[in-house]
Each structure stands twice: as structure tokens, then as C-alpha cells.
PDB file of N, CA and C in Angstrom:
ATOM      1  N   UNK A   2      12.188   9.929   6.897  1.00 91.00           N
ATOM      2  CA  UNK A   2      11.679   8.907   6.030  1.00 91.00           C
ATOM      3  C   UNK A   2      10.442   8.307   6.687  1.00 91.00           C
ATOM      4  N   UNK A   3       9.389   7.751   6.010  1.00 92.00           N
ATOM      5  CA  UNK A   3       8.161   7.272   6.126  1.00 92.00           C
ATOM      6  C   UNK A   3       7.975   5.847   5.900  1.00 92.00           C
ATOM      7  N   UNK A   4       7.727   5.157   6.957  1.00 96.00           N
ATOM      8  CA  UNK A   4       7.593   3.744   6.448  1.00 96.00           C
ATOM      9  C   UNK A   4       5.919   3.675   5.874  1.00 96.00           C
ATOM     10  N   UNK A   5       5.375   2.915   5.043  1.00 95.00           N
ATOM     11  CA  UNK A   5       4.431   2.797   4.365  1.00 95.00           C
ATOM     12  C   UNK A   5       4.192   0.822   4.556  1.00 95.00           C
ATOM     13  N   UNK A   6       3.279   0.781   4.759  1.00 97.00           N
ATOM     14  CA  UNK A   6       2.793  -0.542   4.974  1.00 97.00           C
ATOM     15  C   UNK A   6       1.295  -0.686   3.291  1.00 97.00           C
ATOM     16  N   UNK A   7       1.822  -1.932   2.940  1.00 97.00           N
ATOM     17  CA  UNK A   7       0.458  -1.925   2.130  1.00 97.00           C
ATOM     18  C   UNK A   7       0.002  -3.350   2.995  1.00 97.00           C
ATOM     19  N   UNK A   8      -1.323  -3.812   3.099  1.00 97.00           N
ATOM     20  CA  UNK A   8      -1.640  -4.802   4.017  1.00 97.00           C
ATOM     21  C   UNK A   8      -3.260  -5.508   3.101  1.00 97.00           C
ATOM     22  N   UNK A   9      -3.261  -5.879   3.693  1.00 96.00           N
ATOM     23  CA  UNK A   9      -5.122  -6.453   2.968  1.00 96.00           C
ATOM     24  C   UNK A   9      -5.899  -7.276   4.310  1.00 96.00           C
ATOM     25  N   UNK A  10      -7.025  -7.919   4.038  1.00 96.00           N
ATOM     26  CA  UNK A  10      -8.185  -7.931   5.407  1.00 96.00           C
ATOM     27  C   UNK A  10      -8.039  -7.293   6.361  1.00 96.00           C
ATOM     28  N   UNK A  11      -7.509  -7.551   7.704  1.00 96.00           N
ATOM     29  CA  UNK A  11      -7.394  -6.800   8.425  1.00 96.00           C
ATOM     30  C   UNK A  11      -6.223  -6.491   9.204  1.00 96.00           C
ATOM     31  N   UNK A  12      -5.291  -6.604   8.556  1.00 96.00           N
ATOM     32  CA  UNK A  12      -3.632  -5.913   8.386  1.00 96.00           C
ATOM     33  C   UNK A  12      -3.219  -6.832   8.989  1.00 96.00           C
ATOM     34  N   UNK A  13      -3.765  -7.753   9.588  1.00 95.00           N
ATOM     35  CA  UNK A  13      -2.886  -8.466  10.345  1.00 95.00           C
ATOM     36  C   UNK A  13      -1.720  -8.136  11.574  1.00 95.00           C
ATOM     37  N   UNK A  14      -0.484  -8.528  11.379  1.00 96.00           N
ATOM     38  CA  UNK A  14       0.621  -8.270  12.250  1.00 96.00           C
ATOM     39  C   UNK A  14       1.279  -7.126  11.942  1.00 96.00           C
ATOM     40  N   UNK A  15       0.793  -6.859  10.610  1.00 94.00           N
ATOM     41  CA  UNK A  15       1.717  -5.513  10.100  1.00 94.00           C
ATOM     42  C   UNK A  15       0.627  -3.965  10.629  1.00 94.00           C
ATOM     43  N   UNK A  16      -0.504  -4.300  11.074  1.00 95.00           N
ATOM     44  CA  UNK A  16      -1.505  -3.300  10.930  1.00 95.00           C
ATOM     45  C   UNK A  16      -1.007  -2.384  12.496  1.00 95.00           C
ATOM     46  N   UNK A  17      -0.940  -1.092  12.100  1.00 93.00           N
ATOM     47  CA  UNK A  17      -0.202  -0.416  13.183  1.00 93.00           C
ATOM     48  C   UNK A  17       1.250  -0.382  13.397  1.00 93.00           C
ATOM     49  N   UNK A  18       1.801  -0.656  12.341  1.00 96.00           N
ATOM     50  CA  UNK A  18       3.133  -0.877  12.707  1.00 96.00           C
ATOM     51  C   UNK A  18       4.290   0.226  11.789  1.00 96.00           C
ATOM     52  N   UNK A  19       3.519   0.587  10.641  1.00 97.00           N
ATOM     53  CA  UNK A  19       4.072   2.033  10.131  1.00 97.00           C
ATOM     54  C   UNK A  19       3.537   3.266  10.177  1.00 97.00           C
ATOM     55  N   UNK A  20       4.041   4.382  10.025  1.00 98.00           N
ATOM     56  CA  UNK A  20       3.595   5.467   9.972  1.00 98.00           C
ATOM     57  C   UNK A  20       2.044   5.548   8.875  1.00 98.00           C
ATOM     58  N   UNK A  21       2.300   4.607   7.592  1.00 96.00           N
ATOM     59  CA  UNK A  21       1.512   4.932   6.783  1.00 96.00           C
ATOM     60  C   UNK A  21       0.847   3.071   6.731  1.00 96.00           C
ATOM     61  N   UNK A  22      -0.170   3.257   6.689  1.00 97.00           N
ATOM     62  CA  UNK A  22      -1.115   2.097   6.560  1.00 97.00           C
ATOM     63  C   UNK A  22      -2.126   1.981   5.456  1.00 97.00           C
ATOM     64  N   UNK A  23      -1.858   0.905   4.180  1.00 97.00           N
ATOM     65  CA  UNK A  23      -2.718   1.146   3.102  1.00 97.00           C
ATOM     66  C   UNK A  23      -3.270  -0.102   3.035  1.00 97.00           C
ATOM     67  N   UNK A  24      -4.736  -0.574   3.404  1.00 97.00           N
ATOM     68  CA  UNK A  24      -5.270  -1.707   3.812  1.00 97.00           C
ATOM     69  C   UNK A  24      -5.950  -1.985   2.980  1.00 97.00           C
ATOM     70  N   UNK A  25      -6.037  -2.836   1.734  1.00 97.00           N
ATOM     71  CA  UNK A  25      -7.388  -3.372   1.371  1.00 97.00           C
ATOM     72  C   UNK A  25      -8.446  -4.010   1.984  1.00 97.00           C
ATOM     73  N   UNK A  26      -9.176  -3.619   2.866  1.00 95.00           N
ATOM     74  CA  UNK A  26     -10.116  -4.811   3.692  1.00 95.00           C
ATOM     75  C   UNK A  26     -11.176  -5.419   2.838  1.00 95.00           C
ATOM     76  N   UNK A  27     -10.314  -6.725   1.977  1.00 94.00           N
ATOM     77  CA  UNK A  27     -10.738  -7.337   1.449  1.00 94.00           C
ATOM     78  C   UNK A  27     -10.927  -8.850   1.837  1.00 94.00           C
ATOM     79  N   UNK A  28     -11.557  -9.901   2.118  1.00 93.00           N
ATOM     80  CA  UNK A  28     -11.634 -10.933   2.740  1.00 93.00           C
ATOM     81  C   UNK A  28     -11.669 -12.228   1.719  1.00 93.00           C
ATOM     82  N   UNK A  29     -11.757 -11.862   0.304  1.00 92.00           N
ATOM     83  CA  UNK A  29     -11.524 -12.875  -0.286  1.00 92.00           C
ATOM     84  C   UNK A  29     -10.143 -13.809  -0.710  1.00 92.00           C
ATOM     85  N   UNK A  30      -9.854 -13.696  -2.325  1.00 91.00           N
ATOM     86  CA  UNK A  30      -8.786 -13.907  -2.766  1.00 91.00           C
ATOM     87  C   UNK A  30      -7.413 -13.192  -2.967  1.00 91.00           C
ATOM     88  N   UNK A  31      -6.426 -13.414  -2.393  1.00 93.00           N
ATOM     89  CA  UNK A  31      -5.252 -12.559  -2.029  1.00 93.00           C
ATOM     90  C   UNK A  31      -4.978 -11.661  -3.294  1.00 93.00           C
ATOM     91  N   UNK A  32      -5.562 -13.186  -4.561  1.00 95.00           N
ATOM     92  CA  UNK A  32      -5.078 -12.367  -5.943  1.00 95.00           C
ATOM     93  C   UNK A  32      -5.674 -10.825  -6.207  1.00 95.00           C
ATOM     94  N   UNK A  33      -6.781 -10.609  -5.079  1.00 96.00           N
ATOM     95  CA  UNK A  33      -7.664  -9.093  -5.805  1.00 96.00           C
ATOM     96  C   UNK A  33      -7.054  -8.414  -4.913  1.00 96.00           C
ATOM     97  N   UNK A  34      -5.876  -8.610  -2.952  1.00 96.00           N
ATOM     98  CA  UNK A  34      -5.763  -7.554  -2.691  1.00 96.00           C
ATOM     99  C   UNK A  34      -4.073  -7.444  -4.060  1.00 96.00           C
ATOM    100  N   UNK A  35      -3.631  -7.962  -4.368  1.00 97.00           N
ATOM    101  CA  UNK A  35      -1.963  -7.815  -4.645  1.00 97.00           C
ATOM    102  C   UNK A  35      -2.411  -7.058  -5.944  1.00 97.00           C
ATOM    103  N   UNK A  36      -3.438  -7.038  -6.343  1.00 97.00           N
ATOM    104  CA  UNK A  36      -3.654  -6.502  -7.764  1.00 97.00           C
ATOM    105  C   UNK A  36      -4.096  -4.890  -7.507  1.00 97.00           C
ATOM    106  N   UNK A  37      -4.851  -4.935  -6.216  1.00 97.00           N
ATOM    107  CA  UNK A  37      -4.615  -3.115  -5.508  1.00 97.00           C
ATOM    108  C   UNK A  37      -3.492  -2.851  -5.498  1.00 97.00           C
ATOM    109  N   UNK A  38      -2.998  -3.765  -4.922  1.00 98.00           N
ATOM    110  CA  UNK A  38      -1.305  -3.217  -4.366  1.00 98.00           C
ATOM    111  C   UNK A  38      -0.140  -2.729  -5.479  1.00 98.00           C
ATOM    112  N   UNK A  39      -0.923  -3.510  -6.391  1.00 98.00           N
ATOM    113  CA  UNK A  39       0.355  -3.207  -7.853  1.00 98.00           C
ATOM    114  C   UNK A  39      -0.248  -1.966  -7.982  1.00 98.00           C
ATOM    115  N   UNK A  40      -1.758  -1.388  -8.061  1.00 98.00           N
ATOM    116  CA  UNK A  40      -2.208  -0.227  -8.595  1.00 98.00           C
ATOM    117  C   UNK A  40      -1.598   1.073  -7.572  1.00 98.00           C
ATOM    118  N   UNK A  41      -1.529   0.645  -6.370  1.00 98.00           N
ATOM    119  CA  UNK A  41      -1.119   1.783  -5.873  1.00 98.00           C
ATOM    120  C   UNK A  41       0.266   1.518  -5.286  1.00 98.00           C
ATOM    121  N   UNK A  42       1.158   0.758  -5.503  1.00 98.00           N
ATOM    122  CA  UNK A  42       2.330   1.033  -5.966  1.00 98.00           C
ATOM    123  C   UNK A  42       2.627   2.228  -7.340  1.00 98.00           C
ATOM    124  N   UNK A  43       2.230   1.715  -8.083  1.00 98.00           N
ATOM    125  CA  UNK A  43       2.370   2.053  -9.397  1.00 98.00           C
ATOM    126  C   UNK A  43       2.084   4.052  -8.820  1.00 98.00           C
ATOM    127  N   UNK A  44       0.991   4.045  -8.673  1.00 97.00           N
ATOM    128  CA  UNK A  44       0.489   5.561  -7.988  1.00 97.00           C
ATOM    129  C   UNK A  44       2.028   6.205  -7.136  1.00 97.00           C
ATOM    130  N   UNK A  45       1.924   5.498  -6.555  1.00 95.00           N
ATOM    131  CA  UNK A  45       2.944   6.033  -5.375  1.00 95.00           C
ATOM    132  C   UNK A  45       4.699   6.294  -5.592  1.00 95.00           C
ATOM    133  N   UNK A  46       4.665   5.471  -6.691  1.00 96.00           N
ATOM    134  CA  UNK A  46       5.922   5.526  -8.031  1.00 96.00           C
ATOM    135  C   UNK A  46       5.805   7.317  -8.752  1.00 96.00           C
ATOM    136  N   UNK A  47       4.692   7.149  -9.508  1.00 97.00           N
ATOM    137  CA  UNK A  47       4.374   8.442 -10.205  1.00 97.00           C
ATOM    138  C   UNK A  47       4.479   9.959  -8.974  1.00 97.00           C
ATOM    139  N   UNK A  48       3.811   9.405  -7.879  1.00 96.00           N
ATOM    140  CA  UNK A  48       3.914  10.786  -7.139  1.00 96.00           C
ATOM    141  C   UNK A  48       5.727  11.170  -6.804  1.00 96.00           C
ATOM    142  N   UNK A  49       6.268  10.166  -6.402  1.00 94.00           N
ATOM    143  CA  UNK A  49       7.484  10.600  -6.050  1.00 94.00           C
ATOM    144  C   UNK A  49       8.409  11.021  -7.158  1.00 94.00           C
ATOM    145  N   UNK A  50       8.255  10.163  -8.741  1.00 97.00           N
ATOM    146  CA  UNK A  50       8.684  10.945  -9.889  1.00 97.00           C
ATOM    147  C   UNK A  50       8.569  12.299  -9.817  1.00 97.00           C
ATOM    148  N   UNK A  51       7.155  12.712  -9.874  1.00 97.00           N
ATOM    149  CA  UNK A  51       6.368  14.308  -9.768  1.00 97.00           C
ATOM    150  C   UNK A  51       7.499  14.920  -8.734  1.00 97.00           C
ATOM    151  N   UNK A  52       7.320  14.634  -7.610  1.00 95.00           N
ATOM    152  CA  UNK A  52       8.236  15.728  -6.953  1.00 95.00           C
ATOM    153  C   UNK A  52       9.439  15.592  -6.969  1.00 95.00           C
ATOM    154  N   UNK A  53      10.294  14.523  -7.505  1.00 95.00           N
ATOM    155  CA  UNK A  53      11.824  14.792  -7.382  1.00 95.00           C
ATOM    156  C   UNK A  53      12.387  15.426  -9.020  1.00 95.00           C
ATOM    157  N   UNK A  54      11.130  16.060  -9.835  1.00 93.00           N
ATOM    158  CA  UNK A  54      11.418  17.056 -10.544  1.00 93.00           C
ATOM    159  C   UNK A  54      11.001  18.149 -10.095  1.00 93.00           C
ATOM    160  N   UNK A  55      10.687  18.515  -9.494  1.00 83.00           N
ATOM    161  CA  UNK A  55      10.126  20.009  -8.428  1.00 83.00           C
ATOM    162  C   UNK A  55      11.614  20.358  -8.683  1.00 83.00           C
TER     163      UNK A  55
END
């Protein structure tokens, strides 16, 4: 199993701490990184659908 981190500016405490690191380095409003984060949630939903019909 793969831990996956989603993070925003500069990962902070979490940055380096999973196998997988998905950073928005964004420095503004939290609201624009969580609104990446829903998008690639959402992504990362669909891929694992895709393969657990393989």
C-alpha cells in the first residue's frame, strides 16, 4: 500500500513524509489549494475504479 499525501505551499510538516507527495505550491488562499485537491481526488477515484475492473 502507498501512502499519498495531498499538501499545498510548501507541504509543510507533511512534505516528505509519504511515499507519494501532491503539492499545490500555492501561497495564497487555502480555498484555491482544497479546490485542486477535490480535482485530483476526484482523478485518483476514477483511476482506481479503472483498474479494479481490469
Amino acid at each position: 500500500m502507498k501512502v499519498i499525501t495531498l499538501t499545498g505551499k510548501d507541504g509543510g510538516k507533511m512534505a516528505g513524509t509519504a511515499d507519494i507527495e501532491i503539492r499545490v505550491p500555492h501561497f495564497g488562499y487555502a480555498d484555491r489549494i482544497q479546490e485542486i485537491h477535490i480535482k485530483v481526488i476526484h482523478i485518483l477515484i476514477q483511476l482506481i475504479e479503472k483498474e479494479m475492473v481490469k
